[in-house]
Amino acid sequence: MYKDNREFMKALEAAGELVTIDQEVDWDMEAGAIVRKVCEDKAPSPLMNKIKDYPGHRYLGAPLANYRKLAIAMGMDPDSSIPEIAAEYLERTNREPVKPVIVEKDQAPCKENIITGDDVDLFTLPAPMVHEGDGGRYLATWHFVVTKDPDKQEVNWGMYRQMVYNSKIMTGPLFPFSGGGQVFHGKYVPRGEAMPFATVIGPDPLGAIAGSAPTAIPEPEYTGQLLGKPVELVKCETVDLEVPANAEIIIEGYILPDVSIEEGPFGEYTGYRTSPRDTRTVYQVTAITHRNDPITTISNMGVPTDEGQLLRSFTLGLEMDRMLRNQGIPITGVYMLPESTHHLVVVGVKPLYTNIAAQIAQTVFGSSLGMWFHMVVVVDDKTDIYNFNEVLHALSTRCHPVNGIHVWQGVGTPLYPFLSAAERKKSVGPKVLFDCTFPLDWDPLSEVPRLVSFKTVYPQEIQDKVLANWEKYGFTK
Ligand SMILES: Cc1cc2nc3c(=O)[nH]c(=O)nc-3n(C[C@H](O)[C@H](O)[C@H](O)COP(=O)(O)O)c2cc1C
């Protein structure tokens, strides 16, 4: 496993998943355009060694935007299948949380350069102009923000985008339903106190996964579970927080309780620019520390597939899997499609009783995960939830348009592109279930239609014979 992003990059390179660009790249949209095309082509991650106006700085784009990169981040064979990666992820995160350890400053590469006081200038960092039409330059797109609950002392790492406003201020949406947002809006704002924060840019890949995952476990411990050992943290310079010692860049400061400033718009994970320029949270910066030749990580959100879509789909789906199994519902698995920008989740179930699909949909929509998606497709245990062809076939042939589609009004994020501006303001979130299981009261022999496929209509000995002879017939495996 990797102690930092640099070791991870070496593993990406060894697997053919990293391209080094030595020619100069402009921070003003050129870098963003490269990363966008990489996401759309599922290409290797670009390491950009020379950034216009920023000698000594580097960019890493799209660090985790396909399943091969995710498998590498997990220390697995790059060609592991999605169910294999999912099983490994669940196995590790079902273990006991692993507490982090604190290391001294001289063992922390993120302290190689320390800038405080009047010398702090965010424009010394190469914040990219990610897309044309963005409201500004976004420094934090693949990172996490460290905060602490002042009463419970519980630490939260959350990935919340941040735009540079001036040399000492950043701004971004810190939604009240996020981990950090709940503490800020629920505790610091009512007390009129500024909340300490530290933004970690270029964390190790598992830390970034934890920062974007919907977990109730404090993320330093969750990262320890994924890593299989304690994460090494170091104390901040100007706030009472700890950050990963091996990260690339740390930005410390305070989130102000009594002001908001304009932020956005920004290309978002839905593949659209949905939220308008609006007043959002203010991050006042008191210190910047960074490694030598620091690498700013860039995620470019847009149409699929960027790492936010891939990882949020992956972790949201697996949290649902854990929740449904804990409720004793006989599911066979959960797969959220990254191509749906984590709006559509497929659940496989052994349909033991009538309306089990409605029970599944109500459970997941009613949970804290439910606001991030609005489509649930329930298929039976014989359908491969990871096989898009099988799922689409089930949806088109087993879901009764009147009896099998159920619609609810629920809660959603303000980012759904299909909502009107008025609906977005009210967090309206319509939900829909597609029940693709045949009714249980149909007679299995005379009423349930027989699925006609290689797996279902040939005797086992014929299937075995054909498979054994497949290459002899002249086909490739
Ligand atoms: C690239 C990226 C950017 C994100 N930006 C934001 C954001 O600006 N605000 C927000 O509330 N959530 C944002 N999210 C979603 C959160 O990271 C996600 O909800 C995560 O679970 C937050 O951690 P938390 O549960 O501790 O709040 C973003 C996710 C990704 C992958």
Short mmCIF file of C-alpha atoms and ligand atoms in Angstrom, two decimals:
data_model
loop_
_atom_site.label_atom_id
_atom_site.label_comp_id
_atom_site.label_asym_id
_atom_site.label_seq_id
_atom_site.Cartn_x
_atom_site.Cartn_y
_atom_site.Cartn_z
CA MET A 1 0.00 0.00 0.00
CA TYR A 2 1.16 3.54 -0.68
CA LYS A 3 2.35 6.01 1.91
CA ASP A 4 1.48 8.93 -0.37
CA ASN A 5 0.22 10.01 -3.75
CA ARG A 6 3.72 9.83 -5.24
CA GLU A 7 4.04 6.09 -4.53
CA PHE A 8 0.54 5.63 -5.95
CA MET A 9 1.61 7.47 -9.12
CA LYS A 10 4.51 5.01 -9.56
CA ALA A 11 2.03 2.12 -9.36
CA LEU A 12 -0.25 3.85 -11.90
CA GLU A 13 2.73 4.25 -14.23
CA ALA A 14 3.74 0.60 -13.87
CA ALA A 15 0.21 -0.42 -14.90
CA GLY A 16 0.16 1.94 -17.90
CA GLU A 17 -2.28 4.27 -16.14
CA LEU A 18 -0.05 7.40 -16.01
CA VAL A 19 1.18 9.68 -18.80
CA THR A 20 3.93 12.24 -18.03
CA ILE A 21 3.61 15.56 -19.88
CA ASP A 22 6.85 17.57 -19.87
CA GLN A 23 5.78 20.37 -22.22
CA GLU A 24 4.37 23.50 -20.61
CA VAL A 25 0.64 23.37 -19.83
CA ASP A 26 -1.48 26.46 -19.12
CA TRP A 27 -3.38 26.53 -15.80
CA ASP A 28 -6.04 28.56 -17.64
CA MET A 29 -8.27 25.82 -19.10
CA GLU A 30 -5.60 23.80 -20.97
CA ALA A 31 -4.91 21.56 -17.94
CA GLY A 32 -8.67 21.30 -17.33
CA ALA A 33 -9.34 20.34 -20.95
CA ILE A 34 -6.68 17.60 -20.81
CA VAL A 35 -8.21 16.13 -17.64
CA ARG A 36 -11.74 16.34 -19.07
CA LYS A 37 -10.75 14.40 -22.20
CA VAL A 38 -8.93 11.84 -20.05
CA CYS A 39 -12.17 11.28 -18.09
CA GLU A 40 -14.30 10.91 -21.20
CA ASP A 41 -11.77 8.55 -22.87
CA LYS A 42 -10.98 6.60 -19.65
CA ALA A 43 -7.32 7.39 -20.43
CA PRO A 44 -4.28 7.25 -18.11
CA SER A 45 -3.86 10.02 -15.51
CA PRO A 46 -1.77 12.96 -16.76
CA LEU A 47 1.17 14.11 -14.62
CA MET A 48 1.89 17.65 -15.84
CA ASN A 49 5.43 18.63 -14.89
CA LYS A 50 5.57 22.22 -16.16
CA ILE A 51 2.77 24.67 -15.42
CA LYS A 52 2.72 28.12 -17.01
CA ASP A 53 3.63 30.86 -14.46
CA TYR A 54 4.27 28.25 -11.71
CA PRO A 55 7.81 26.84 -11.88
CA GLY A 56 8.34 24.03 -9.38
CA HIS A 57 4.65 23.10 -9.30
CA ARG A 58 3.02 20.07 -10.93
CA TYR A 59 -0.48 18.74 -11.58
CA LEU A 60 -1.90 15.21 -11.38
CA GLY A 61 -5.24 14.93 -13.20
CA ALA A 62 -7.99 12.31 -12.95
CA PRO A 63 -6.14 10.19 -10.36
CA LEU A 64 -8.95 7.67 -9.85
CA ALA A 65 -11.32 8.01 -12.78
CA ASN A 66 -11.60 4.34 -13.75
CA TYR A 67 -11.88 0.98 -11.97
CA ARG A 68 -8.30 -0.04 -12.86
CA LYS A 69 -7.01 3.01 -10.98
CA LEU A 70 -9.32 2.19 -8.07
CA ALA A 71 -8.00 -1.40 -7.94
CA ILE A 72 -4.42 -0.04 -7.94
CA ALA A 73 -5.32 2.40 -5.14
CA MET A 74 -6.60 -0.58 -3.13
CA GLY A 75 -3.30 -2.42 -3.74
CA MET A 76 -5.10 -5.00 -5.92
CA ASP A 77 -4.45 -6.42 -9.37
CA PRO A 78 -5.39 -3.61 -11.83
CA ASP A 79 -7.60 -6.06 -13.73
CA SER A 80 -9.68 -7.04 -10.70
CA SER A 81 -13.39 -7.11 -11.47
CA ILE A 82 -15.80 -4.61 -9.91
CA PRO A 83 -17.36 -7.27 -7.61
CA GLU A 84 -13.86 -8.29 -6.48
CA ILE A 85 -12.96 -4.69 -5.62
CA ALA A 86 -16.33 -4.22 -3.91
CA ALA A 87 -15.89 -7.40 -1.81
CA GLU A 88 -12.40 -6.30 -0.74
CA TYR A 89 -13.65 -2.79 0.13
CA LEU A 90 -16.51 -4.19 2.24
CA GLU A 91 -14.24 -6.71 3.94
CA ARG A 92 -11.73 -4.01 4.97
CA THR A 93 -14.33 -1.50 6.09
CA ASN A 94 -16.16 -4.12 8.17
CA ARG A 95 -13.01 -4.49 10.33
CA GLU A 96 -12.36 -2.42 13.46
CA PRO A 97 -11.54 1.26 12.77
CA VAL A 98 -7.79 1.99 13.01
CA LYS A 99 -6.81 5.09 15.00
CA PRO A 100 -4.26 7.42 13.36
CA VAL A 101 -0.82 8.19 14.83
CA ILE A 102 0.76 11.64 15.21
CA VAL A 103 4.27 12.12 13.84
CA GLU A 104 6.73 14.93 14.48
CA LYS A 105 7.04 17.84 12.10
CA ASP A 106 10.48 16.75 10.87
CA GLN A 107 8.96 13.46 9.67
CA ALA A 108 6.22 15.24 7.71
CA PRO A 109 6.99 16.07 4.07
CA CYS A 110 3.97 18.43 3.97
CA LYS A 111 6.03 20.75 6.23
CA GLU A 112 8.95 21.14 3.80
CA ASN A 113 7.70 24.69 3.12
CA ILE A 114 5.75 26.70 5.71
CA ILE A 115 4.13 30.04 4.88
CA THR A 116 2.19 32.00 7.51
CA GLY A 117 0.98 35.53 8.28
CA ASP A 118 1.28 38.26 5.66
CA ASP A 119 3.29 35.96 3.39
CA VAL A 120 0.21 33.79 2.75
CA ASP A 121 -0.85 34.23 -0.87
CA LEU A 122 -3.18 31.68 -2.50
CA PHE A 123 -2.09 32.91 -5.92
CA THR A 124 1.35 31.33 -5.32
CA LEU A 125 -0.49 27.99 -5.82
CA PRO A 126 -1.48 26.98 -9.36
CA ALA A 127 -5.27 26.85 -8.94
CA PRO A 128 -6.53 25.80 -12.39
CA MET A 129 -9.35 27.44 -14.31
CA VAL A 130 -10.98 24.03 -14.75
CA HIS A 131 -13.78 24.80 -17.24
CA GLU A 132 -14.75 27.76 -19.34
CA GLY A 133 -17.59 29.52 -17.52
CA ASP A 134 -16.46 28.59 -13.99
CA GLY A 135 -16.86 31.44 -11.52
CA GLY A 136 -13.15 31.41 -10.69
CA ARG A 137 -10.06 29.25 -10.23
CA TYR A 138 -10.67 26.12 -8.15
CA LEU A 139 -7.76 25.05 -5.98
CA ALA A 140 -9.56 22.21 -4.25
CA THR A 141 -11.17 19.67 -6.56
CA TRP A 142 -9.54 16.41 -5.37
CA HIS A 143 -8.73 16.89 -1.71
CA PHE A 144 -10.56 16.93 1.61
CA VAL A 145 -11.38 19.50 4.26
CA VAL A 146 -10.52 18.56 7.87
CA THR A 147 -12.80 19.87 10.63
CA LYS A 148 -13.56 18.84 14.20
CA ASP A 149 -16.74 18.74 16.29
CA PRO A 150 -15.99 21.15 19.18
CA ASP A 151 -18.02 19.09 21.68
CA LYS A 152 -17.28 15.49 20.71
CA GLN A 153 -13.79 16.24 19.30
CA GLU A 154 -14.75 13.94 16.41
CA VAL A 155 -12.79 14.62 13.21
CA ASN A 156 -14.41 14.84 9.78
CA TRP A 157 -12.73 14.72 6.37
CA GLY A 158 -15.08 15.85 3.59
CA MET A 159 -14.47 16.69 -0.04
CA TYR A 160 -16.05 20.15 -0.50
CA ARG A 161 -14.94 22.21 -3.52
CA GLN A 162 -13.12 25.51 -2.92
CA MET A 163 -12.63 28.46 -5.26
CA VAL A 164 -9.92 31.08 -4.77
CA TYR A 165 -11.60 34.43 -4.01
CA ASN A 166 -8.51 36.54 -3.21
CA SER A 167 -4.99 35.99 -1.85
CA LYS A 168 -6.26 34.90 1.57
CA ILE A 169 -9.85 33.76 1.03
CA MET A 170 -11.50 30.73 -0.56
CA THR A 171 -15.22 30.07 -0.94
CA GLY A 172 -17.42 27.05 -1.66
CA PRO A 173 -20.66 25.20 -0.81
CA LEU A 174 -20.60 23.58 2.61
CA PHE A 175 -24.04 21.99 2.60
CA PRO A 176 -25.72 21.57 6.04
CA PHE A 177 -26.32 17.89 5.24
CA SER A 178 -22.58 17.16 4.89
CA GLY A 179 -20.45 16.04 7.86
CA GLY A 180 -18.42 19.27 8.11
CA GLY A 181 -21.47 21.39 7.21
CA GLN A 182 -23.59 19.90 10.00
CA VAL A 183 -21.04 20.93 12.64
CA PHE A 184 -20.45 24.36 11.07
CA HIS A 185 -24.12 25.29 10.57
CA GLY A 186 -25.34 23.44 13.68
CA LYS A 187 -22.70 24.47 16.21
CA TYR A 188 -20.25 27.18 15.11
CA VAL A 189 -22.73 29.52 13.37
CA PRO A 190 -25.21 29.62 16.31
CA ARG A 191 -22.28 30.32 18.68
CA GLY A 192 -20.91 33.02 16.37
CA GLU A 193 -17.50 31.30 16.32
CA ALA A 194 -15.15 30.67 13.41
CA MET A 195 -14.52 26.97 12.67
CA PRO A 196 -10.89 25.84 12.17
CA PHE A 197 -10.30 23.98 8.90
CA ALA A 198 -7.42 22.46 6.98
CA THR A 199 -7.70 21.63 3.29
CA VAL A 200 -5.57 18.66 2.24
CA ILE A 201 -4.62 18.71 -1.44
CA GLY A 202 -2.93 15.64 -2.90
CA PRO A 203 -3.73 13.20 -0.12
CA ASP A 204 -2.93 9.51 -0.58
CA PRO A 205 -5.62 7.81 -2.72
CA LEU A 206 -7.35 5.98 0.14
CA GLY A 207 -7.61 9.20 2.17
CA ALA A 208 -9.27 10.87 -0.81
CA ILE A 209 -11.69 7.95 -1.16
CA ALA A 210 -12.58 8.23 2.55
CA GLY A 211 -13.05 12.01 2.22
CA SER A 212 -15.65 11.53 -0.51
CA ALA A 213 -17.34 8.45 1.03
CA PRO A 214 -20.65 8.64 2.95
CA THR A 215 -19.30 6.94 6.07
CA ALA A 216 -20.32 7.54 9.68
CA ILE A 217 -16.87 6.43 10.89
CA PRO A 218 -14.39 9.33 11.35
CA GLU A 219 -12.47 9.35 8.08
CA PRO A 220 -8.93 9.11 9.54
CA GLU A 221 -9.99 5.78 11.09
CA TYR A 222 -11.85 4.71 7.95
CA THR A 223 -8.69 5.39 5.92
CA GLY A 224 -6.79 3.28 8.46
CA GLN A 225 -9.26 0.43 7.83
CA LEU A 226 -8.73 0.68 4.07
CA LEU A 227 -4.97 1.02 4.50
CA GLY A 228 -4.69 -1.81 7.05
CA LYS A 229 -2.54 0.38 9.34
CA PRO A 230 -2.71 3.78 11.09
CA VAL A 231 -2.63 6.94 8.98
CA GLU A 232 0.26 9.26 9.89
CA LEU A 233 -0.92 12.72 10.85
CA VAL A 234 0.94 15.88 11.86
CA LYS A 235 -0.26 18.94 13.77
CA CYS A 236 -1.20 22.07 11.84
CA GLU A 237 0.71 25.33 12.26
CA THR A 238 -2.09 27.79 13.04
CA VAL A 239 -5.19 25.71 13.90
CA ASP A 240 -5.83 22.87 16.36
CA LEU A 241 -6.19 20.14 13.71
CA GLU A 242 -4.09 17.31 12.30
CA VAL A 243 -3.44 16.54 8.63
CA PRO A 244 -1.82 13.63 6.73
CA ALA A 245 1.94 14.08 7.02
CA ASN A 246 2.59 12.92 3.45
CA ALA A 247 0.06 15.13 1.64
CA GLU A 248 1.21 17.57 -1.03
CA ILE A 249 -0.33 20.90 0.07
CA ILE A 250 -2.12 21.99 3.26
CA ILE A 251 -4.17 25.18 3.52
CA GLU A 252 -5.11 26.11 7.09
CA GLY A 253 -7.50 28.69 8.42
CA TYR A 254 -10.96 29.47 9.75
CA ILE A 255 -14.45 29.19 8.27
CA LEU A 256 -16.20 32.47 9.10
CA PRO A 257 -19.64 32.20 10.77
CA ASP A 258 -21.09 35.60 9.88
CA VAL A 259 -20.29 36.31 6.22
CA SER A 260 -20.78 34.65 2.85
CA ILE A 261 -19.35 35.57 -0.53
CA GLU A 262 -20.09 34.71 -4.13
CA GLU A 263 -19.00 31.38 -5.54
CA GLY A 264 -19.59 29.39 -8.70
CA PRO A 265 -20.88 28.46 -11.09
CA PHE A 266 -18.81 25.32 -11.60
CA GLY A 267 -19.02 22.26 -13.84
CA GLU A 268 -20.62 19.68 -11.54
CA TYR A 269 -20.82 15.92 -11.10
CA THR A 270 -24.17 15.66 -12.82
CA GLY A 271 -22.43 16.63 -16.06
CA TYR A 272 -24.01 20.09 -16.04
CA ARG A 273 -23.44 23.51 -14.56
CA THR A 274 -26.54 23.58 -12.38
CA SER A 275 -26.07 25.75 -9.30
CA PRO A 276 -25.89 29.46 -10.09
CA ARG A 277 -23.35 31.93 -8.74
CA ASP A 278 -24.53 32.47 -5.18
CA THR A 279 -23.23 33.49 -1.77
CA ARG A 280 -21.47 30.58 -0.08
CA THR A 281 -19.14 29.67 2.79
CA VAL A 282 -15.99 31.74 3.44
CA TYR A 283 -12.64 30.08 4.24
CA GLN A 284 -10.07 32.59 5.61
CA VAL A 285 -6.54 31.26 5.17
CA THR A 286 -3.89 31.59 7.90
CA ALA A 287 -1.16 29.24 6.63
CA ILE A 288 -0.02 27.23 3.62
CA THR A 289 2.43 24.35 3.97
CA HIS A 290 3.62 22.16 1.13
CA ARG A 291 6.12 19.58 -0.09
CA ASN A 292 8.93 20.53 -2.42
CA ASP A 293 7.77 20.42 -6.09
CA PRO A 294 4.18 20.04 -4.88
CA ILE A 295 1.61 18.22 -6.98
CA THR A 296 -1.88 19.75 -7.12
CA THR A 297 -4.48 17.06 -7.81
CA ILE A 298 -7.26 17.96 -10.26
CA SER A 299 -10.61 16.30 -10.71
CA ASN A 300 -12.60 17.68 -13.63
CA MET A 301 -16.28 17.13 -13.07
CA GLY A 302 -18.49 16.87 -16.14
CA VAL A 303 -20.10 14.07 -18.15
CA PRO A 304 -19.03 10.56 -17.01
CA THR A 305 -16.69 9.35 -15.89
CA ASP A 306 -14.73 11.41 -13.38
CA GLU A 307 -13.44 10.04 -10.07
CA GLY A 308 -16.19 11.76 -8.11
CA GLN A 309 -18.84 9.89 -10.09
CA LEU A 310 -16.93 6.61 -9.96
CA LEU A 311 -16.06 6.67 -6.27
CA ARG A 312 -19.25 8.24 -4.97
CA SER A 313 -21.20 5.58 -6.93
CA PHE A 314 -18.96 2.86 -5.56
CA THR A 315 -19.08 3.95 -1.92
CA LEU A 316 -22.77 5.00 -1.91
CA GLY A 317 -23.69 1.62 -3.42
CA LEU A 318 -21.62 -0.30 -0.87
CA GLU A 319 -23.01 1.67 2.09
CA MET A 320 -26.49 0.72 0.82
CA ASP A 321 -25.37 -2.89 0.51
CA ARG A 322 -24.20 -2.84 4.14
CA MET A 323 -27.40 -1.15 5.33
CA LEU A 324 -29.82 -3.50 3.51
CA ARG A 325 -27.98 -6.62 4.73
CA ASN A 326 -27.94 -5.22 8.29
CA GLN A 327 -31.75 -4.91 8.00
CA GLY A 328 -31.92 -8.59 7.08
CA ILE A 329 -33.26 -7.93 3.55
CA PRO A 330 -32.12 -10.84 1.34
CA ILE A 331 -30.24 -8.80 -1.26
CA THR A 332 -27.61 -10.35 -3.50
CA GLY A 333 -25.78 -7.07 -4.10
CA VAL A 334 -26.00 -3.37 -4.88
CA TYR A 335 -24.38 -1.61 -7.84
CA MET A 336 -24.66 2.08 -8.49
CA LEU A 337 -23.77 3.03 -12.04
CA PRO A 338 -21.09 5.76 -12.34
CA GLU A 339 -22.50 6.47 -15.81
CA SER A 340 -25.69 7.62 -14.08
CA THR A 341 -23.69 10.25 -12.09
CA HIS A 342 -24.71 8.26 -9.01
CA HIS A 343 -28.43 8.78 -9.67
CA LEU A 344 -29.35 5.17 -10.49
CA VAL A 345 -28.77 2.17 -8.26
CA VAL A 346 -29.40 -1.47 -9.12
CA VAL A 347 -30.27 -3.85 -6.28
CA GLY A 348 -30.37 -7.62 -6.72
CA VAL A 349 -32.68 -9.49 -4.35
CA LYS A 350 -34.05 -12.95 -3.71
CA PRO A 351 -37.76 -12.03 -4.04
CA LEU A 352 -39.02 -13.98 -1.04
CA TYR A 353 -42.10 -11.87 -0.42
CA THR A 354 -44.36 -9.50 -2.31
CA ASN A 355 -43.39 -5.82 -2.45
CA ILE A 356 -39.82 -6.50 -1.35
CA ALA A 357 -38.73 -3.98 -4.03
CA ALA A 358 -40.80 -1.23 -2.39
CA GLN A 359 -39.26 -2.09 0.97
CA ILE A 360 -35.76 -1.77 -0.54
CA ALA A 361 -36.54 1.55 -2.21
CA GLN A 362 -38.12 3.05 0.90
CA THR A 363 -35.18 1.90 3.04
CA VAL A 364 -32.49 3.43 0.83
CA PHE A 365 -34.41 6.61 -0.08
CA GLY A 366 -35.30 7.15 3.58
CA SER A 367 -31.71 6.86 4.75
CA SER A 368 -29.12 9.65 4.96
CA LEU A 369 -27.75 8.40 1.61
CA GLY A 370 -31.10 8.94 -0.12
CA MET A 371 -30.74 12.56 -1.13
CA TRP A 372 -27.91 11.81 -3.56
CA PHE A 373 -29.92 9.61 -5.97
CA HIS A 374 -33.46 9.15 -7.19
CA MET A 375 -33.71 5.92 -9.23
CA VAL A 376 -33.78 2.40 -7.80
CA VAL A 377 -33.96 -0.60 -10.10
CA VAL A 378 -34.70 -3.87 -8.29
CA VAL A 379 -33.87 -7.10 -10.16
CA ASP A 380 -34.06 -10.72 -9.06
CA ASP A 381 -31.12 -12.79 -7.84
CA LYS A 382 -30.60 -14.38 -11.27
CA THR A 383 -29.79 -11.05 -12.90
CA ASP A 384 -26.15 -9.95 -12.87
CA ILE A 385 -26.35 -6.43 -11.39
CA TYR A 386 -22.94 -5.54 -12.87
CA ASN A 387 -24.00 -6.53 -16.39
CA PHE A 388 -25.60 -3.49 -18.01
CA ASN A 389 -27.13 -5.60 -20.79
CA GLU A 390 -28.87 -7.90 -18.33
CA VAL A 391 -30.12 -4.99 -16.22
CA LEU A 392 -31.47 -3.11 -19.24
CA HIS A 393 -33.12 -6.30 -20.48
CA ALA A 394 -34.76 -6.83 -17.06
CA LEU A 395 -35.92 -3.21 -16.97
CA SER A 396 -37.41 -3.37 -20.44
CA THR A 397 -39.12 -6.74 -20.09
CA ARG A 398 -40.02 -7.31 -16.44
CA CYS A 399 -41.02 -3.87 -15.17
CA HIS A 400 -44.77 -3.31 -15.63
CA PRO A 401 -45.21 0.34 -16.69
CA VAL A 402 -48.24 0.79 -14.42
CA ASN A 403 -47.74 -1.71 -11.59
CA GLY A 404 -43.94 -1.79 -11.46
CA ILE A 405 -43.06 1.91 -11.43
CA HIS A 406 -43.62 3.76 -8.15
CA VAL A 407 -43.01 7.46 -7.65
CA TRP A 408 -42.48 9.35 -4.37
CA GLN A 409 -41.73 12.89 -3.41
CA GLY A 410 -38.60 13.03 -1.24
CA VAL A 411 -35.56 15.12 -0.46
CA GLY A 412 -32.76 15.84 -2.92
CA THR A 413 -29.72 18.02 -3.43
CA PRO A 414 -30.03 21.39 -5.18
CA LEU A 415 -27.92 19.97 -8.02
CA TYR A 416 -30.48 17.79 -9.88
CA PRO A 417 -30.51 19.18 -13.44
CA PHE A 418 -34.14 18.18 -14.11
CA LEU A 419 -35.55 20.29 -11.25
CA SER A 420 -36.83 23.82 -11.71
CA ALA A 421 -34.97 26.58 -9.87
CA ALA A 422 -37.88 26.86 -7.42
CA GLU A 423 -37.81 23.10 -6.69
CA ARG A 424 -34.03 23.22 -6.11
CA LYS A 425 -34.39 25.95 -3.51
CA LYS A 426 -36.79 23.71 -1.56
CA SER A 427 -34.54 20.59 -1.76
CA VAL A 428 -37.31 18.77 -3.61
CA GLY A 429 -36.23 15.28 -4.65
CA PRO A 430 -38.66 13.09 -6.61
CA LYS A 431 -37.84 9.37 -6.35
CA VAL A 432 -38.73 6.46 -8.59
CA LEU A 433 -38.61 2.68 -8.16
CA PHE A 434 -38.52 0.28 -11.11
CA ASP A 435 -39.57 -3.11 -9.80
CA CYS A 436 -38.16 -5.65 -12.28
CA THR A 437 -39.25 -8.77 -10.42
CA PHE A 438 -42.12 -10.90 -11.70
CA PRO A 439 -45.13 -11.08 -9.33
CA LEU A 440 -44.74 -13.88 -6.79
CA ASP A 441 -48.30 -15.11 -7.25
CA TRP A 442 -47.62 -16.06 -10.88
CA ASP A 443 -47.24 -19.78 -11.38
CA PRO A 444 -43.50 -20.41 -12.03
CA LEU A 445 -44.20 -22.96 -14.77
CA SER A 446 -47.26 -21.67 -16.54
CA GLU A 447 -47.20 -17.91 -15.94
CA VAL A 448 -43.62 -16.68 -15.40
CA PRO A 449 -42.08 -16.33 -18.87
CA ARG A 450 -39.02 -18.50 -19.44
CA LEU A 451 -35.81 -16.48 -19.90
CA VAL A 452 -34.15 -17.61 -23.12
CA SER A 453 -30.40 -17.39 -22.68
CA PHE A 454 -27.35 -19.63 -22.89
CA LYS A 455 -27.39 -20.02 -19.11
CA THR A 456 -31.13 -20.81 -18.82
CA VAL A 457 -32.32 -22.95 -21.72
CA TYR A 458 -29.59 -25.57 -22.18
CA PRO A 459 -28.91 -28.59 -19.97
CA GLN A 460 -25.74 -28.19 -17.90
CA GLU A 461 -23.89 -30.91 -19.84
CA ILE A 462 -24.48 -29.11 -23.14
CA GLN A 463 -23.30 -25.80 -21.68
CA ASP A 464 -20.18 -27.49 -20.25
CA LYS A 465 -19.42 -29.18 -23.56
CA VAL A 466 -19.77 -25.95 -25.56
CA LEU A 467 -17.63 -24.02 -23.09
CA ALA A 468 -14.94 -26.73 -23.05
CA ASN A 469 -14.80 -26.72 -26.86
CA TRP A 470 -15.13 -22.96 -27.33
CA GLU A 471 -11.57 -22.33 -28.48
CA LYS A 472 -11.50 -25.55 -30.49
CA TYR A 473 -14.51 -24.26 -32.45
CA GLY A 474 -12.28 -21.30 -33.42
CA PHE A 475 -13.53 -18.63 -31.03
CA THR A 476 -11.31 -16.60 -28.72
CA LYS A 477 -11.99 -16.83 -24.97
C1 LIG B 1 -14.93 16.07 -6.41
C2 LIG B 1 -16.02 16.20 -5.38
C3 LIG B 1 -16.47 17.46 -4.99
C4 LIG B 1 -17.46 17.60 -4.04
N1 LIG B 1 -17.86 18.85 -3.64
C5 LIG B 1 -18.77 18.99 -2.65
C6 LIG B 1 -19.11 20.29 -2.18
O1 LIG B 1 -18.63 21.30 -2.67
N2 LIG B 1 -20.00 20.39 -1.14
C7 LIG B 1 -20.55 19.25 -0.57
O2 LIG B 1 -21.33 19.38 0.40
N3 LIG B 1 -20.27 18.01 -1.01
C8 LIG B 1 -19.38 17.85 -2.03
N4 LIG B 1 -19.05 16.60 -2.48
C9 LIG B 1 -19.69 15.42 -1.87
C10 LIG B 1 -19.00 15.07 -0.55
O3 LIG B 1 -17.63 14.90 -0.73
C11 LIG B 1 -19.58 13.80 0.02
O4 LIG B 1 -20.91 14.03 0.38
C12 LIG B 1 -18.79 13.26 1.20
O5 LIG B 1 -19.48 12.16 1.73
C13 LIG B 1 -18.59 14.32 2.22
O6 LIG B 1 -18.14 13.80 3.43
P1 LIG B 1 -19.04 13.94 4.71
O7 LIG B 1 -20.07 12.84 4.61
O8 LIG B 1 -18.12 13.80 5.83
O9 LIG B 1 -19.67 15.29 4.60
C14 LIG B 1 -18.05 16.45 -3.45
C15 LIG B 1 -17.60 15.18 -3.85
C16 LIG B 1 -16.61 15.05 -4.80
C17 LIG B 1 -16.16 13.66 -5.19
#
